[in-house]
mmCIF file of C-alpha atoms and ligand atoms in Angstrom:
data_model
loop_
_atom_site.group_PDB
_atom_site.id
_atom_site.type_symbol
_atom_site.label_atom_id
_atom_site.label_comp_id
_atom_site.label_asym_id
_atom_site.label_seq_id
_atom_site.Cartn_x
_atom_site.Cartn_y
_atom_site.Cartn_z
ATOM 1 C CA UNK A 1 -29.790 93.864 -154.429
ATOM 2 C CA UNK A 2 -29.462 93.772 -150.647
ATOM 3 C CA UNK A 3 -26.176 95.016 -149.641
ATOM 4 C CA UNK A 4 -24.221 92.872 -147.155
ATOM 5 C CA UNK A 5 -23.567 94.334 -143.724
ATOM 6 C CA UNK A 6 -20.098 94.316 -142.424
ATOM 7 C CA UNK A 7 -19.026 94.650 -138.791
ATOM 8 C CA UNK A 8 -15.587 96.034 -138.379
ATOM 9 C CA UNK A 9 -14.209 95.270 -134.982
ATOM 10 C CA UNK A 10 -11.163 97.119 -133.924
ATOM 11 C CA UNK A 11 -9.577 94.844 -131.295
ATOM 12 C CA UNK A 12 -9.116 95.781 -127.710
ATOM 13 C CA UNK A 13 -9.778 99.314 -126.365
ATOM 14 C CA UNK A 14 -11.047 101.028 -123.186
ATOM 15 C CA UNK A 15 -8.532 99.828 -120.515
ATOM 16 C CA UNK A 16 -7.289 96.958 -122.653
ATOM 17 C CA UNK A 17 -4.350 98.152 -124.787
ATOM 18 C CA UNK A 18 -3.924 94.763 -126.479
ATOM 19 C CA UNK A 19 -0.225 93.923 -127.165
ATOM 20 C CA UNK A 20 2.165 96.632 -126.254
ATOM 21 C CA UNK A 21 5.039 96.820 -128.613
ATOM 22 C CA UNK A 22 8.167 98.944 -129.233
ATOM 23 C CA UNK A 23 8.046 102.405 -127.665
ATOM 24 C CA UNK A 24 4.825 101.595 -125.807
ATOM 25 C CA UNK A 25 2.996 101.355 -129.054
ATOM 26 C CA UNK A 26 -0.426 100.035 -128.367
ATOM 27 C CA UNK A 27 -2.205 97.469 -130.440
ATOM 28 C CA UNK A 28 -5.655 98.991 -129.608
ATOM 29 C CA UNK A 29 -4.567 102.247 -131.390
ATOM 30 C CA UNK A 30 -3.160 100.479 -134.452
ATOM 31 C CA UNK A 31 -6.368 98.247 -134.792
ATOM 32 C CA UNK A 32 -8.484 101.501 -134.724
ATOM 33 C CA UNK A 33 -6.372 103.259 -137.246
ATOM 34 C CA UNK A 34 -6.883 100.386 -139.720
ATOM 35 C CA UNK A 35 -10.627 100.037 -138.942
ATOM 36 C CA UNK A 36 -11.222 103.781 -139.518
ATOM 37 C CA UNK A 37 -9.857 103.419 -143.108
ATOM 38 C CA UNK A 38 -11.587 100.126 -143.842
ATOM 39 C CA UNK A 39 -14.991 101.333 -142.775
ATOM 40 C CA UNK A 40 -15.437 104.256 -145.319
ATOM 41 C CA UNK A 41 -13.983 102.245 -148.105
ATOM 42 C CA UNK A 42 -16.479 99.426 -147.513
ATOM 43 C CA UNK A 43 -19.285 102.112 -147.366
ATOM 44 C CA UNK A 44 -18.114 103.560 -150.665
ATOM 45 C CA UNK A 45 -18.507 100.206 -152.285
ATOM 46 C CA UNK A 46 -22.006 100.096 -151.205
ATOM 47 C CA UNK A 47 -21.811 97.753 -148.149
ATOM 48 C CA UNK A 48 -23.641 98.469 -144.985
ATOM 49 C CA UNK A 49 -21.097 98.933 -142.162
ATOM 50 C CA UNK A 50 -21.057 99.039 -138.398
ATOM 51 C CA UNK A 51 -18.068 99.432 -135.962
ATOM 52 C CA UNK A 52 -17.388 98.100 -132.463
ATOM 53 C CA UNK A 53 -15.700 101.361 -131.712
ATOM 54 C CA UNK A 54 -14.600 104.614 -133.398
ATOM 55 C CA UNK A 55 -12.509 105.796 -130.578
ATOM 56 C CA UNK A 56 -10.556 104.165 -127.589
ATOM 57 C CA UNK A 57 -13.524 104.470 -125.185
ATOM 58 C CA UNK A 58 -16.638 102.536 -126.151
ATOM 59 C CA UNK A 59 -19.431 100.697 -124.615
ATOM 60 C CA UNK A 60 -20.574 98.454 -127.480
ATOM 61 C CA UNK A 61 -20.525 94.801 -126.925
ATOM 62 C CA UNK A 62 -18.578 93.369 -129.805
ATOM 63 C CA UNK A 63 -20.572 90.330 -131.047
ATOM 64 C CA UNK A 64 -23.928 91.298 -129.546
ATOM 65 C CA UNK A 65 -23.766 94.538 -131.301
ATOM 66 C CA UNK A 66 -22.933 92.925 -134.507
ATOM 67 C CA UNK A 67 -25.872 90.415 -134.157
ATOM 68 C CA UNK A 68 -28.370 93.220 -133.286
ATOM 69 C CA UNK A 69 -27.182 95.143 -136.365
ATOM 70 C CA UNK A 70 -27.851 92.102 -138.476
ATOM 71 C CA UNK A 71 -24.286 91.997 -139.621
ATOM 72 C CA UNK A 72 -23.478 89.250 -142.297
ATOM 73 C CA UNK A 73 -19.680 89.634 -142.049
ATOM 74 C CA UNK A 74 -17.458 90.184 -139.078
ATOM 75 C CA UNK A 75 -13.863 91.403 -139.505
ATOM 76 C CA UNK A 76 -11.875 91.449 -136.344
ATOM 77 C CA UNK A 77 -8.745 93.540 -136.751
ATOM 78 C CA UNK A 78 -5.759 92.776 -134.542
ATOM 79 C CA UNK A 79 -1.989 92.904 -134.415
ATOM 80 C CA UNK A 80 0.051 90.024 -133.062
ATOM 81 C CA UNK A 81 2.155 89.416 -129.945
ATOM 82 C CA UNK A 82 4.612 87.089 -128.660
ATOM 83 C CA UNK A 83 7.136 87.439 -125.754
ATOM 84 C CA UNK A 84 10.293 87.967 -127.878
ATOM 85 C CA UNK A 85 11.006 89.829 -131.009
ATOM 86 C CA UNK A 86 11.343 86.759 -133.286
ATOM 87 C CA UNK A 87 7.603 86.670 -134.264
ATOM 88 C CA UNK A 88 6.912 88.450 -137.497
ATOM 89 C CA UNK A 89 4.632 88.464 -140.473
ATOM 90 C CA UNK A 90 0.824 88.338 -141.126
ATOM 91 C CA UNK A 91 -1.694 85.719 -140.455
ATOM 92 C CA UNK A 92 -5.578 85.246 -140.799
ATOM 93 C CA UNK A 93 -7.473 83.258 -138.193
ATOM 94 C CA UNK A 94 -10.712 81.260 -138.346
ATOM 95 C CA UNK A 95 -12.238 79.288 -135.495
ATOM 96 C CA UNK A 96 -11.392 75.589 -135.725
ATOM 97 C CA UNK A 97 -14.964 74.649 -136.516
ATOM 98 C CA UNK A 98 -15.019 77.018 -139.441
ATOM 99 C CA UNK A 99 -17.836 77.365 -141.999
ATOM 100 C CA UNK A 100 -17.307 77.397 -145.660
ATOM 101 C CA UNK A 101 -18.273 81.137 -145.516
ATOM 102 C CA UNK A 102 -15.589 81.735 -142.892
ATOM 103 C CA UNK A 103 -13.103 79.992 -144.833
ATOM 104 C CA UNK A 104 -13.922 81.835 -148.105
ATOM 105 C CA UNK A 105 -13.661 85.182 -146.350
ATOM 106 C CA UNK A 106 -10.416 84.353 -144.645
ATOM 107 C CA UNK A 107 -8.853 83.011 -147.903
ATOM 108 C CA UNK A 108 -9.673 85.938 -149.841
ATOM 109 C CA UNK A 109 -8.636 88.571 -147.286
ATOM 110 C CA UNK A 110 -5.513 86.582 -146.686
ATOM 111 C CA UNK A 111 -4.535 86.542 -150.334
ATOM 112 C CA UNK A 112 -5.104 90.324 -150.724
ATOM 113 C CA UNK A 113 -3.126 91.135 -147.635
ATOM 114 C CA UNK A 114 -0.225 88.958 -148.820
ATOM 115 C CA UNK A 115 -0.320 90.851 -152.166
ATOM 116 C CA UNK A 116 -0.412 94.262 -150.414
ATOM 117 C CA UNK A 117 3.074 93.617 -148.904
ATOM 118 C CA UNK A 118 3.910 91.731 -145.717
ATOM 119 C CA UNK A 119 7.041 90.576 -144.193
ATOM 120 C CA UNK A 120 6.158 86.912 -143.962
ATOM 121 C CA UNK A 121 3.083 84.792 -144.824
ATOM 122 C CA UNK A 122 2.237 82.905 -141.729
ATOM 123 C CA UNK A 123 -0.881 81.301 -143.453
ATOM 124 C CA UNK A 124 -4.425 80.826 -142.189
ATOM 125 C CA UNK A 125 -4.681 79.492 -138.714
ATOM 126 C CA UNK A 126 -7.526 77.824 -137.058
ATOM 127 C CA UNK A 127 -7.761 79.044 -133.450
ATOM 128 C CA UNK A 128 -10.782 79.279 -131.172
ATOM 129 C CA UNK A 129 -10.528 82.952 -130.384
ATOM 130 C CA UNK A 130 -13.391 83.819 -128.103
ATOM 131 C CA UNK A 131 -14.788 86.532 -130.392
ATOM 132 C CA UNK A 132 -14.911 84.108 -133.351
ATOM 133 C CA UNK A 133 -16.449 81.338 -131.405
ATOM 134 C CA UNK A 134 -19.184 83.556 -130.049
ATOM 135 C CA UNK A 135 -20.345 84.513 -133.625
ATOM 136 C CA UNK A 136 -23.513 82.871 -134.692
ATOM 137 C CA UNK A 137 -23.251 80.626 -137.757
ATOM 138 C CA UNK A 138 -25.040 83.116 -139.930
ATOM 139 C CA UNK A 139 -22.170 85.626 -139.585
ATOM 140 C CA UNK A 140 -18.969 84.899 -141.507
ATOM 141 C CA UNK A 141 -15.990 85.915 -139.598
ATOM 142 C CA UNK A 142 -12.205 86.047 -139.361
ATOM 143 C CA UNK A 143 -9.545 87.739 -137.492
ATOM 144 C CA UNK A 144 -6.592 89.449 -139.060
ATOM 145 C CA UNK A 145 -3.302 89.643 -137.228
ATOM 146 C CA UNK A 146 -1.537 92.367 -139.048
ATOM 147 C CA UNK A 147 2.159 91.922 -138.114
ATOM 148 C CA UNK A 148 3.721 91.757 -134.724
ATOM 149 C CA UNK A 149 3.773 94.657 -132.296
ATOM 150 C CA UNK A 150 7.347 93.827 -131.109
ATOM 151 C CA UNK A 151 8.808 93.595 -134.567
ATOM 152 C CA UNK A 152 10.187 96.812 -135.862
ATOM 153 C CA UNK A 153 9.801 95.802 -139.603
ATOM 154 C CA UNK A 154 6.291 94.753 -139.070
ATOM 155 C CA UNK A 155 5.442 98.105 -137.484
ATOM 156 C CA UNK A 156 7.217 99.941 -140.384
ATOM 157 C CA UNK A 157 5.130 97.997 -142.813
ATOM 158 C CA UNK A 158 2.037 98.762 -140.966
ATOM 159 C CA UNK A 159 2.647 102.437 -141.030
ATOM 160 C CA UNK A 160 3.774 102.456 -144.637
ATOM 161 C CA UNK A 161 0.997 100.118 -145.876
ATOM 162 C CA UNK A 162 -1.937 101.152 -143.855
ATOM 163 C CA UNK A 163 -3.998 102.315 -146.666
ATOM 164 C CA UNK A 164 -2.975 99.336 -148.828
ATOM 165 C CA UNK A 165 -3.934 97.066 -146.160
ATOM 166 C CA UNK A 166 -7.352 98.738 -145.838
ATOM 167 C CA UNK A 167 -7.920 98.397 -149.597
ATOM 168 C CA UNK A 168 -6.659 94.847 -149.507
ATOM 169 C CA UNK A 169 -9.345 93.939 -146.837
ATOM 170 C CA UNK A 170 -12.067 95.565 -148.865
ATOM 171 C CA UNK A 171 -10.908 93.967 -151.997
ATOM 172 C CA UNK A 172 -10.916 90.523 -150.267
ATOM 173 C CA UNK A 173 -14.609 91.149 -149.026
ATOM 174 C CA UNK A 174 -15.402 92.102 -152.692
ATOM 175 C CA UNK A 175 -13.818 88.989 -154.030
ATOM 176 C CA UNK A 176 -16.316 86.830 -152.069
ATOM 177 C CA UNK A 177 -19.488 88.986 -151.967
ATOM 178 C CA UNK A 178 -19.152 91.331 -154.909
ATOM 179 C CA UNK A 179 -19.606 95.032 -154.399
ATOM 180 C CA UNK A 180 -22.906 96.849 -155.090
ATOM 181 C CA UNK A 181 -20.845 99.873 -156.479
ATOM 182 C CA UNK A 182 -17.751 99.720 -158.649
ATOM 183 C CA UNK A 183 -14.582 101.242 -157.311
ATOM 184 C CA UNK A 184 -14.152 104.922 -157.934
ATOM 185 C CA UNK A 185 -11.074 106.301 -159.709
ATOM 186 C CA UNK A 186 -9.822 109.856 -160.247
ATOM 187 C CA UNK A 187 -11.595 109.743 -163.645
ATOM 188 C CA UNK A 188 -14.908 109.801 -161.863
ATOM 189 C CA UNK A 189 -13.826 112.948 -159.933
ATOM 190 C CA UNK A 190 -12.745 114.500 -163.322
ATOM 191 C CA UNK A 191 -15.996 113.650 -164.906
ATOM 192 C CA UNK A 192 -17.909 115.426 -162.170
ATOM 193 C CA UNK A 193 -15.781 118.438 -162.327
ATOM 194 C CA UNK A 194 -16.342 118.665 -166.156
ATOM 195 C CA UNK A 195 -20.012 118.263 -165.528
ATOM 196 C CA UNK A 196 -19.983 121.013 -162.893
ATOM 197 C CA UNK A 197 -18.017 123.341 -165.148
ATOM 198 C CA UNK A 198 -20.497 122.648 -167.891
ATOM 199 C CA UNK A 199 -17.774 121.463 -170.156
ATOM 200 C CA UNK A 200 -19.085 117.909 -170.652
ATOM 201 C CA UNK A 201 -22.592 117.384 -169.103
ATOM 202 C CA UNK A 202 -23.315 113.969 -167.667
ATOM 203 C CA UNK A 203 -26.396 112.026 -168.491
ATOM 204 C CA UNK A 204 -29.012 110.910 -165.892
ATOM 205 C CA UNK A 205 -27.505 107.380 -165.427
ATOM 206 C CA UNK A 206 -23.944 108.904 -164.823
ATOM 207 C CA UNK A 207 -25.381 111.546 -162.344
ATOM 208 C CA UNK A 208 -27.058 108.732 -160.371
ATOM 209 C CA UNK A 209 -23.777 107.002 -159.895
ATOM 210 C CA UNK A 210 -22.273 110.090 -158.107
ATOM 211 C CA UNK A 211 -25.537 111.581 -156.556
ATOM 212 C CA UNK A 212 -24.809 110.613 -152.979
ATOM 213 C CA UNK A 213 -27.474 113.076 -151.658
ATOM 214 C CA UNK A 214 -30.084 111.830 -154.109
ATOM 215 C CA UNK A 215 -31.160 115.305 -155.074
ATOM 216 C CA UNK A 216 -29.978 115.022 -158.773
ATOM 217 C CA UNK A 217 -27.493 117.869 -158.428
ATOM 218 C CA UNK A 218 -23.805 117.361 -158.589
ATOM 219 C CA UNK A 219 -21.285 119.839 -157.057
ATOM 220 C CA UNK A 220 -17.629 119.923 -156.672
ATOM 221 C CA UNK A 221 -18.115 118.360 -153.310
ATOM 222 C CA UNK A 222 -19.041 115.155 -154.936
ATOM 223 C CA UNK A 223 -15.744 115.087 -156.719
ATOM 224 C CA UNK A 224 -13.911 115.851 -153.479
ATOM 225 C CA UNK A 225 -15.849 113.008 -151.778
ATOM 226 C CA UNK A 226 -14.762 110.533 -154.356
ATOM 227 C CA UNK A 227 -11.073 111.827 -154.012
ATOM 228 C CA UNK A 228 -11.371 111.259 -150.294
ATOM 229 C CA UNK A 229 -12.520 107.578 -150.797
ATOM 230 C CA UNK A 230 -9.663 107.055 -153.195
ATOM 231 C CA UNK A 231 -7.316 108.475 -150.660
ATOM 232 C CA UNK A 232 -8.665 106.196 -147.943
ATOM 233 C CA UNK A 233 -10.287 108.954 -145.981
ATOM 234 C CA UNK A 234 -13.721 109.149 -144.707
ATOM 235 C CA UNK A 235 -15.879 110.312 -147.709
ATOM 236 C CA UNK A 236 -17.841 112.532 -145.548
ATOM 237 C CA UNK A 237 -14.840 114.393 -144.030
ATOM 238 C CA UNK A 238 -15.052 115.314 -140.372
ATOM 239 C CA UNK A 239 -18.504 113.982 -139.902
ATOM 240 C CA UNK A 240 -17.196 110.551 -139.152
ATOM 241 C CA UNK A 241 -18.375 107.246 -139.908
ATOM 242 C CA UNK A 242 -22.136 106.645 -140.375
ATOM 243 C CA UNK A 243 -23.176 103.542 -138.648
ATOM 244 C CA UNK A 244 -25.404 101.459 -141.062
ATOM 245 C CA UNK A 245 -26.560 104.431 -143.007
ATOM 246 C CA UNK A 246 -23.857 105.145 -145.502
ATOM 247 C CA UNK A 247 -24.243 101.860 -147.543
ATOM 248 C CA UNK A 248 -27.964 102.159 -147.816
ATOM 249 C CA UNK A 249 -27.566 105.790 -148.645
ATOM 250 C CA UNK A 250 -24.986 105.168 -151.395
ATOM 251 C CA UNK A 251 -27.225 102.182 -152.639
ATOM 252 C CA UNK A 252 -30.210 104.335 -153.019
ATOM 253 C CA UNK A 253 -28.225 106.929 -154.989
ATOM 254 C CA UNK A 254 -26.980 104.116 -157.297
ATOM 255 C CA UNK A 255 -30.227 102.279 -157.688
HETATM 256 ZN ZN1 LIG B 1 -5.231 91.620 -130.246
#
């Protein structure tokens, strides 16, 4: 099974802060925080991934890079803005001339985000954002506007629910595309530890599920890695995201 490749685009960055909200909070930073949680979760489910940026400074061209990387899916992460403080809530956007794949992705992600806990459901909007209109037809894409930068409650929800939002986005993608690898739970970490401690050895098939390195040997690090995934942290720790390698690597291990 070929894993779908998902491009995660943290909106704005470099000299463009995006919307600037209460206490000079910058949209570009919030978008990146969410993107950095979404990427390892997608990788842990066996998807290939790529990111426009992993820091504030970047040189990647958004859509061109996604096309060059053969991405199938494009998630553009943003937070919303209006001039006053009245705007609040969550919305998902597709281009006006959306494809059925764009729509399926937007519907699934939207539903999961609403479930995750938002202030107000603003629905799915059809707006010709330049990023979305420049995507080729073969890439399904949508933009998420995760609350308003000038609304205090939206900001609180963003901070409190950041990990839930990341999981919701991944779940939405899985709803449409399936996931090559089932979601890990703490039971998986426990099974690895019992195997490592020689209390309850795993069989070959079970070992393959956790054998990220492909060398047939499980250590406590494999359990730690799964716990990091569950916690919404990068599974490889400080090594940072692996662009378009993690998904394939995990896939090989699970094959
Ligand atoms: Zn934005």
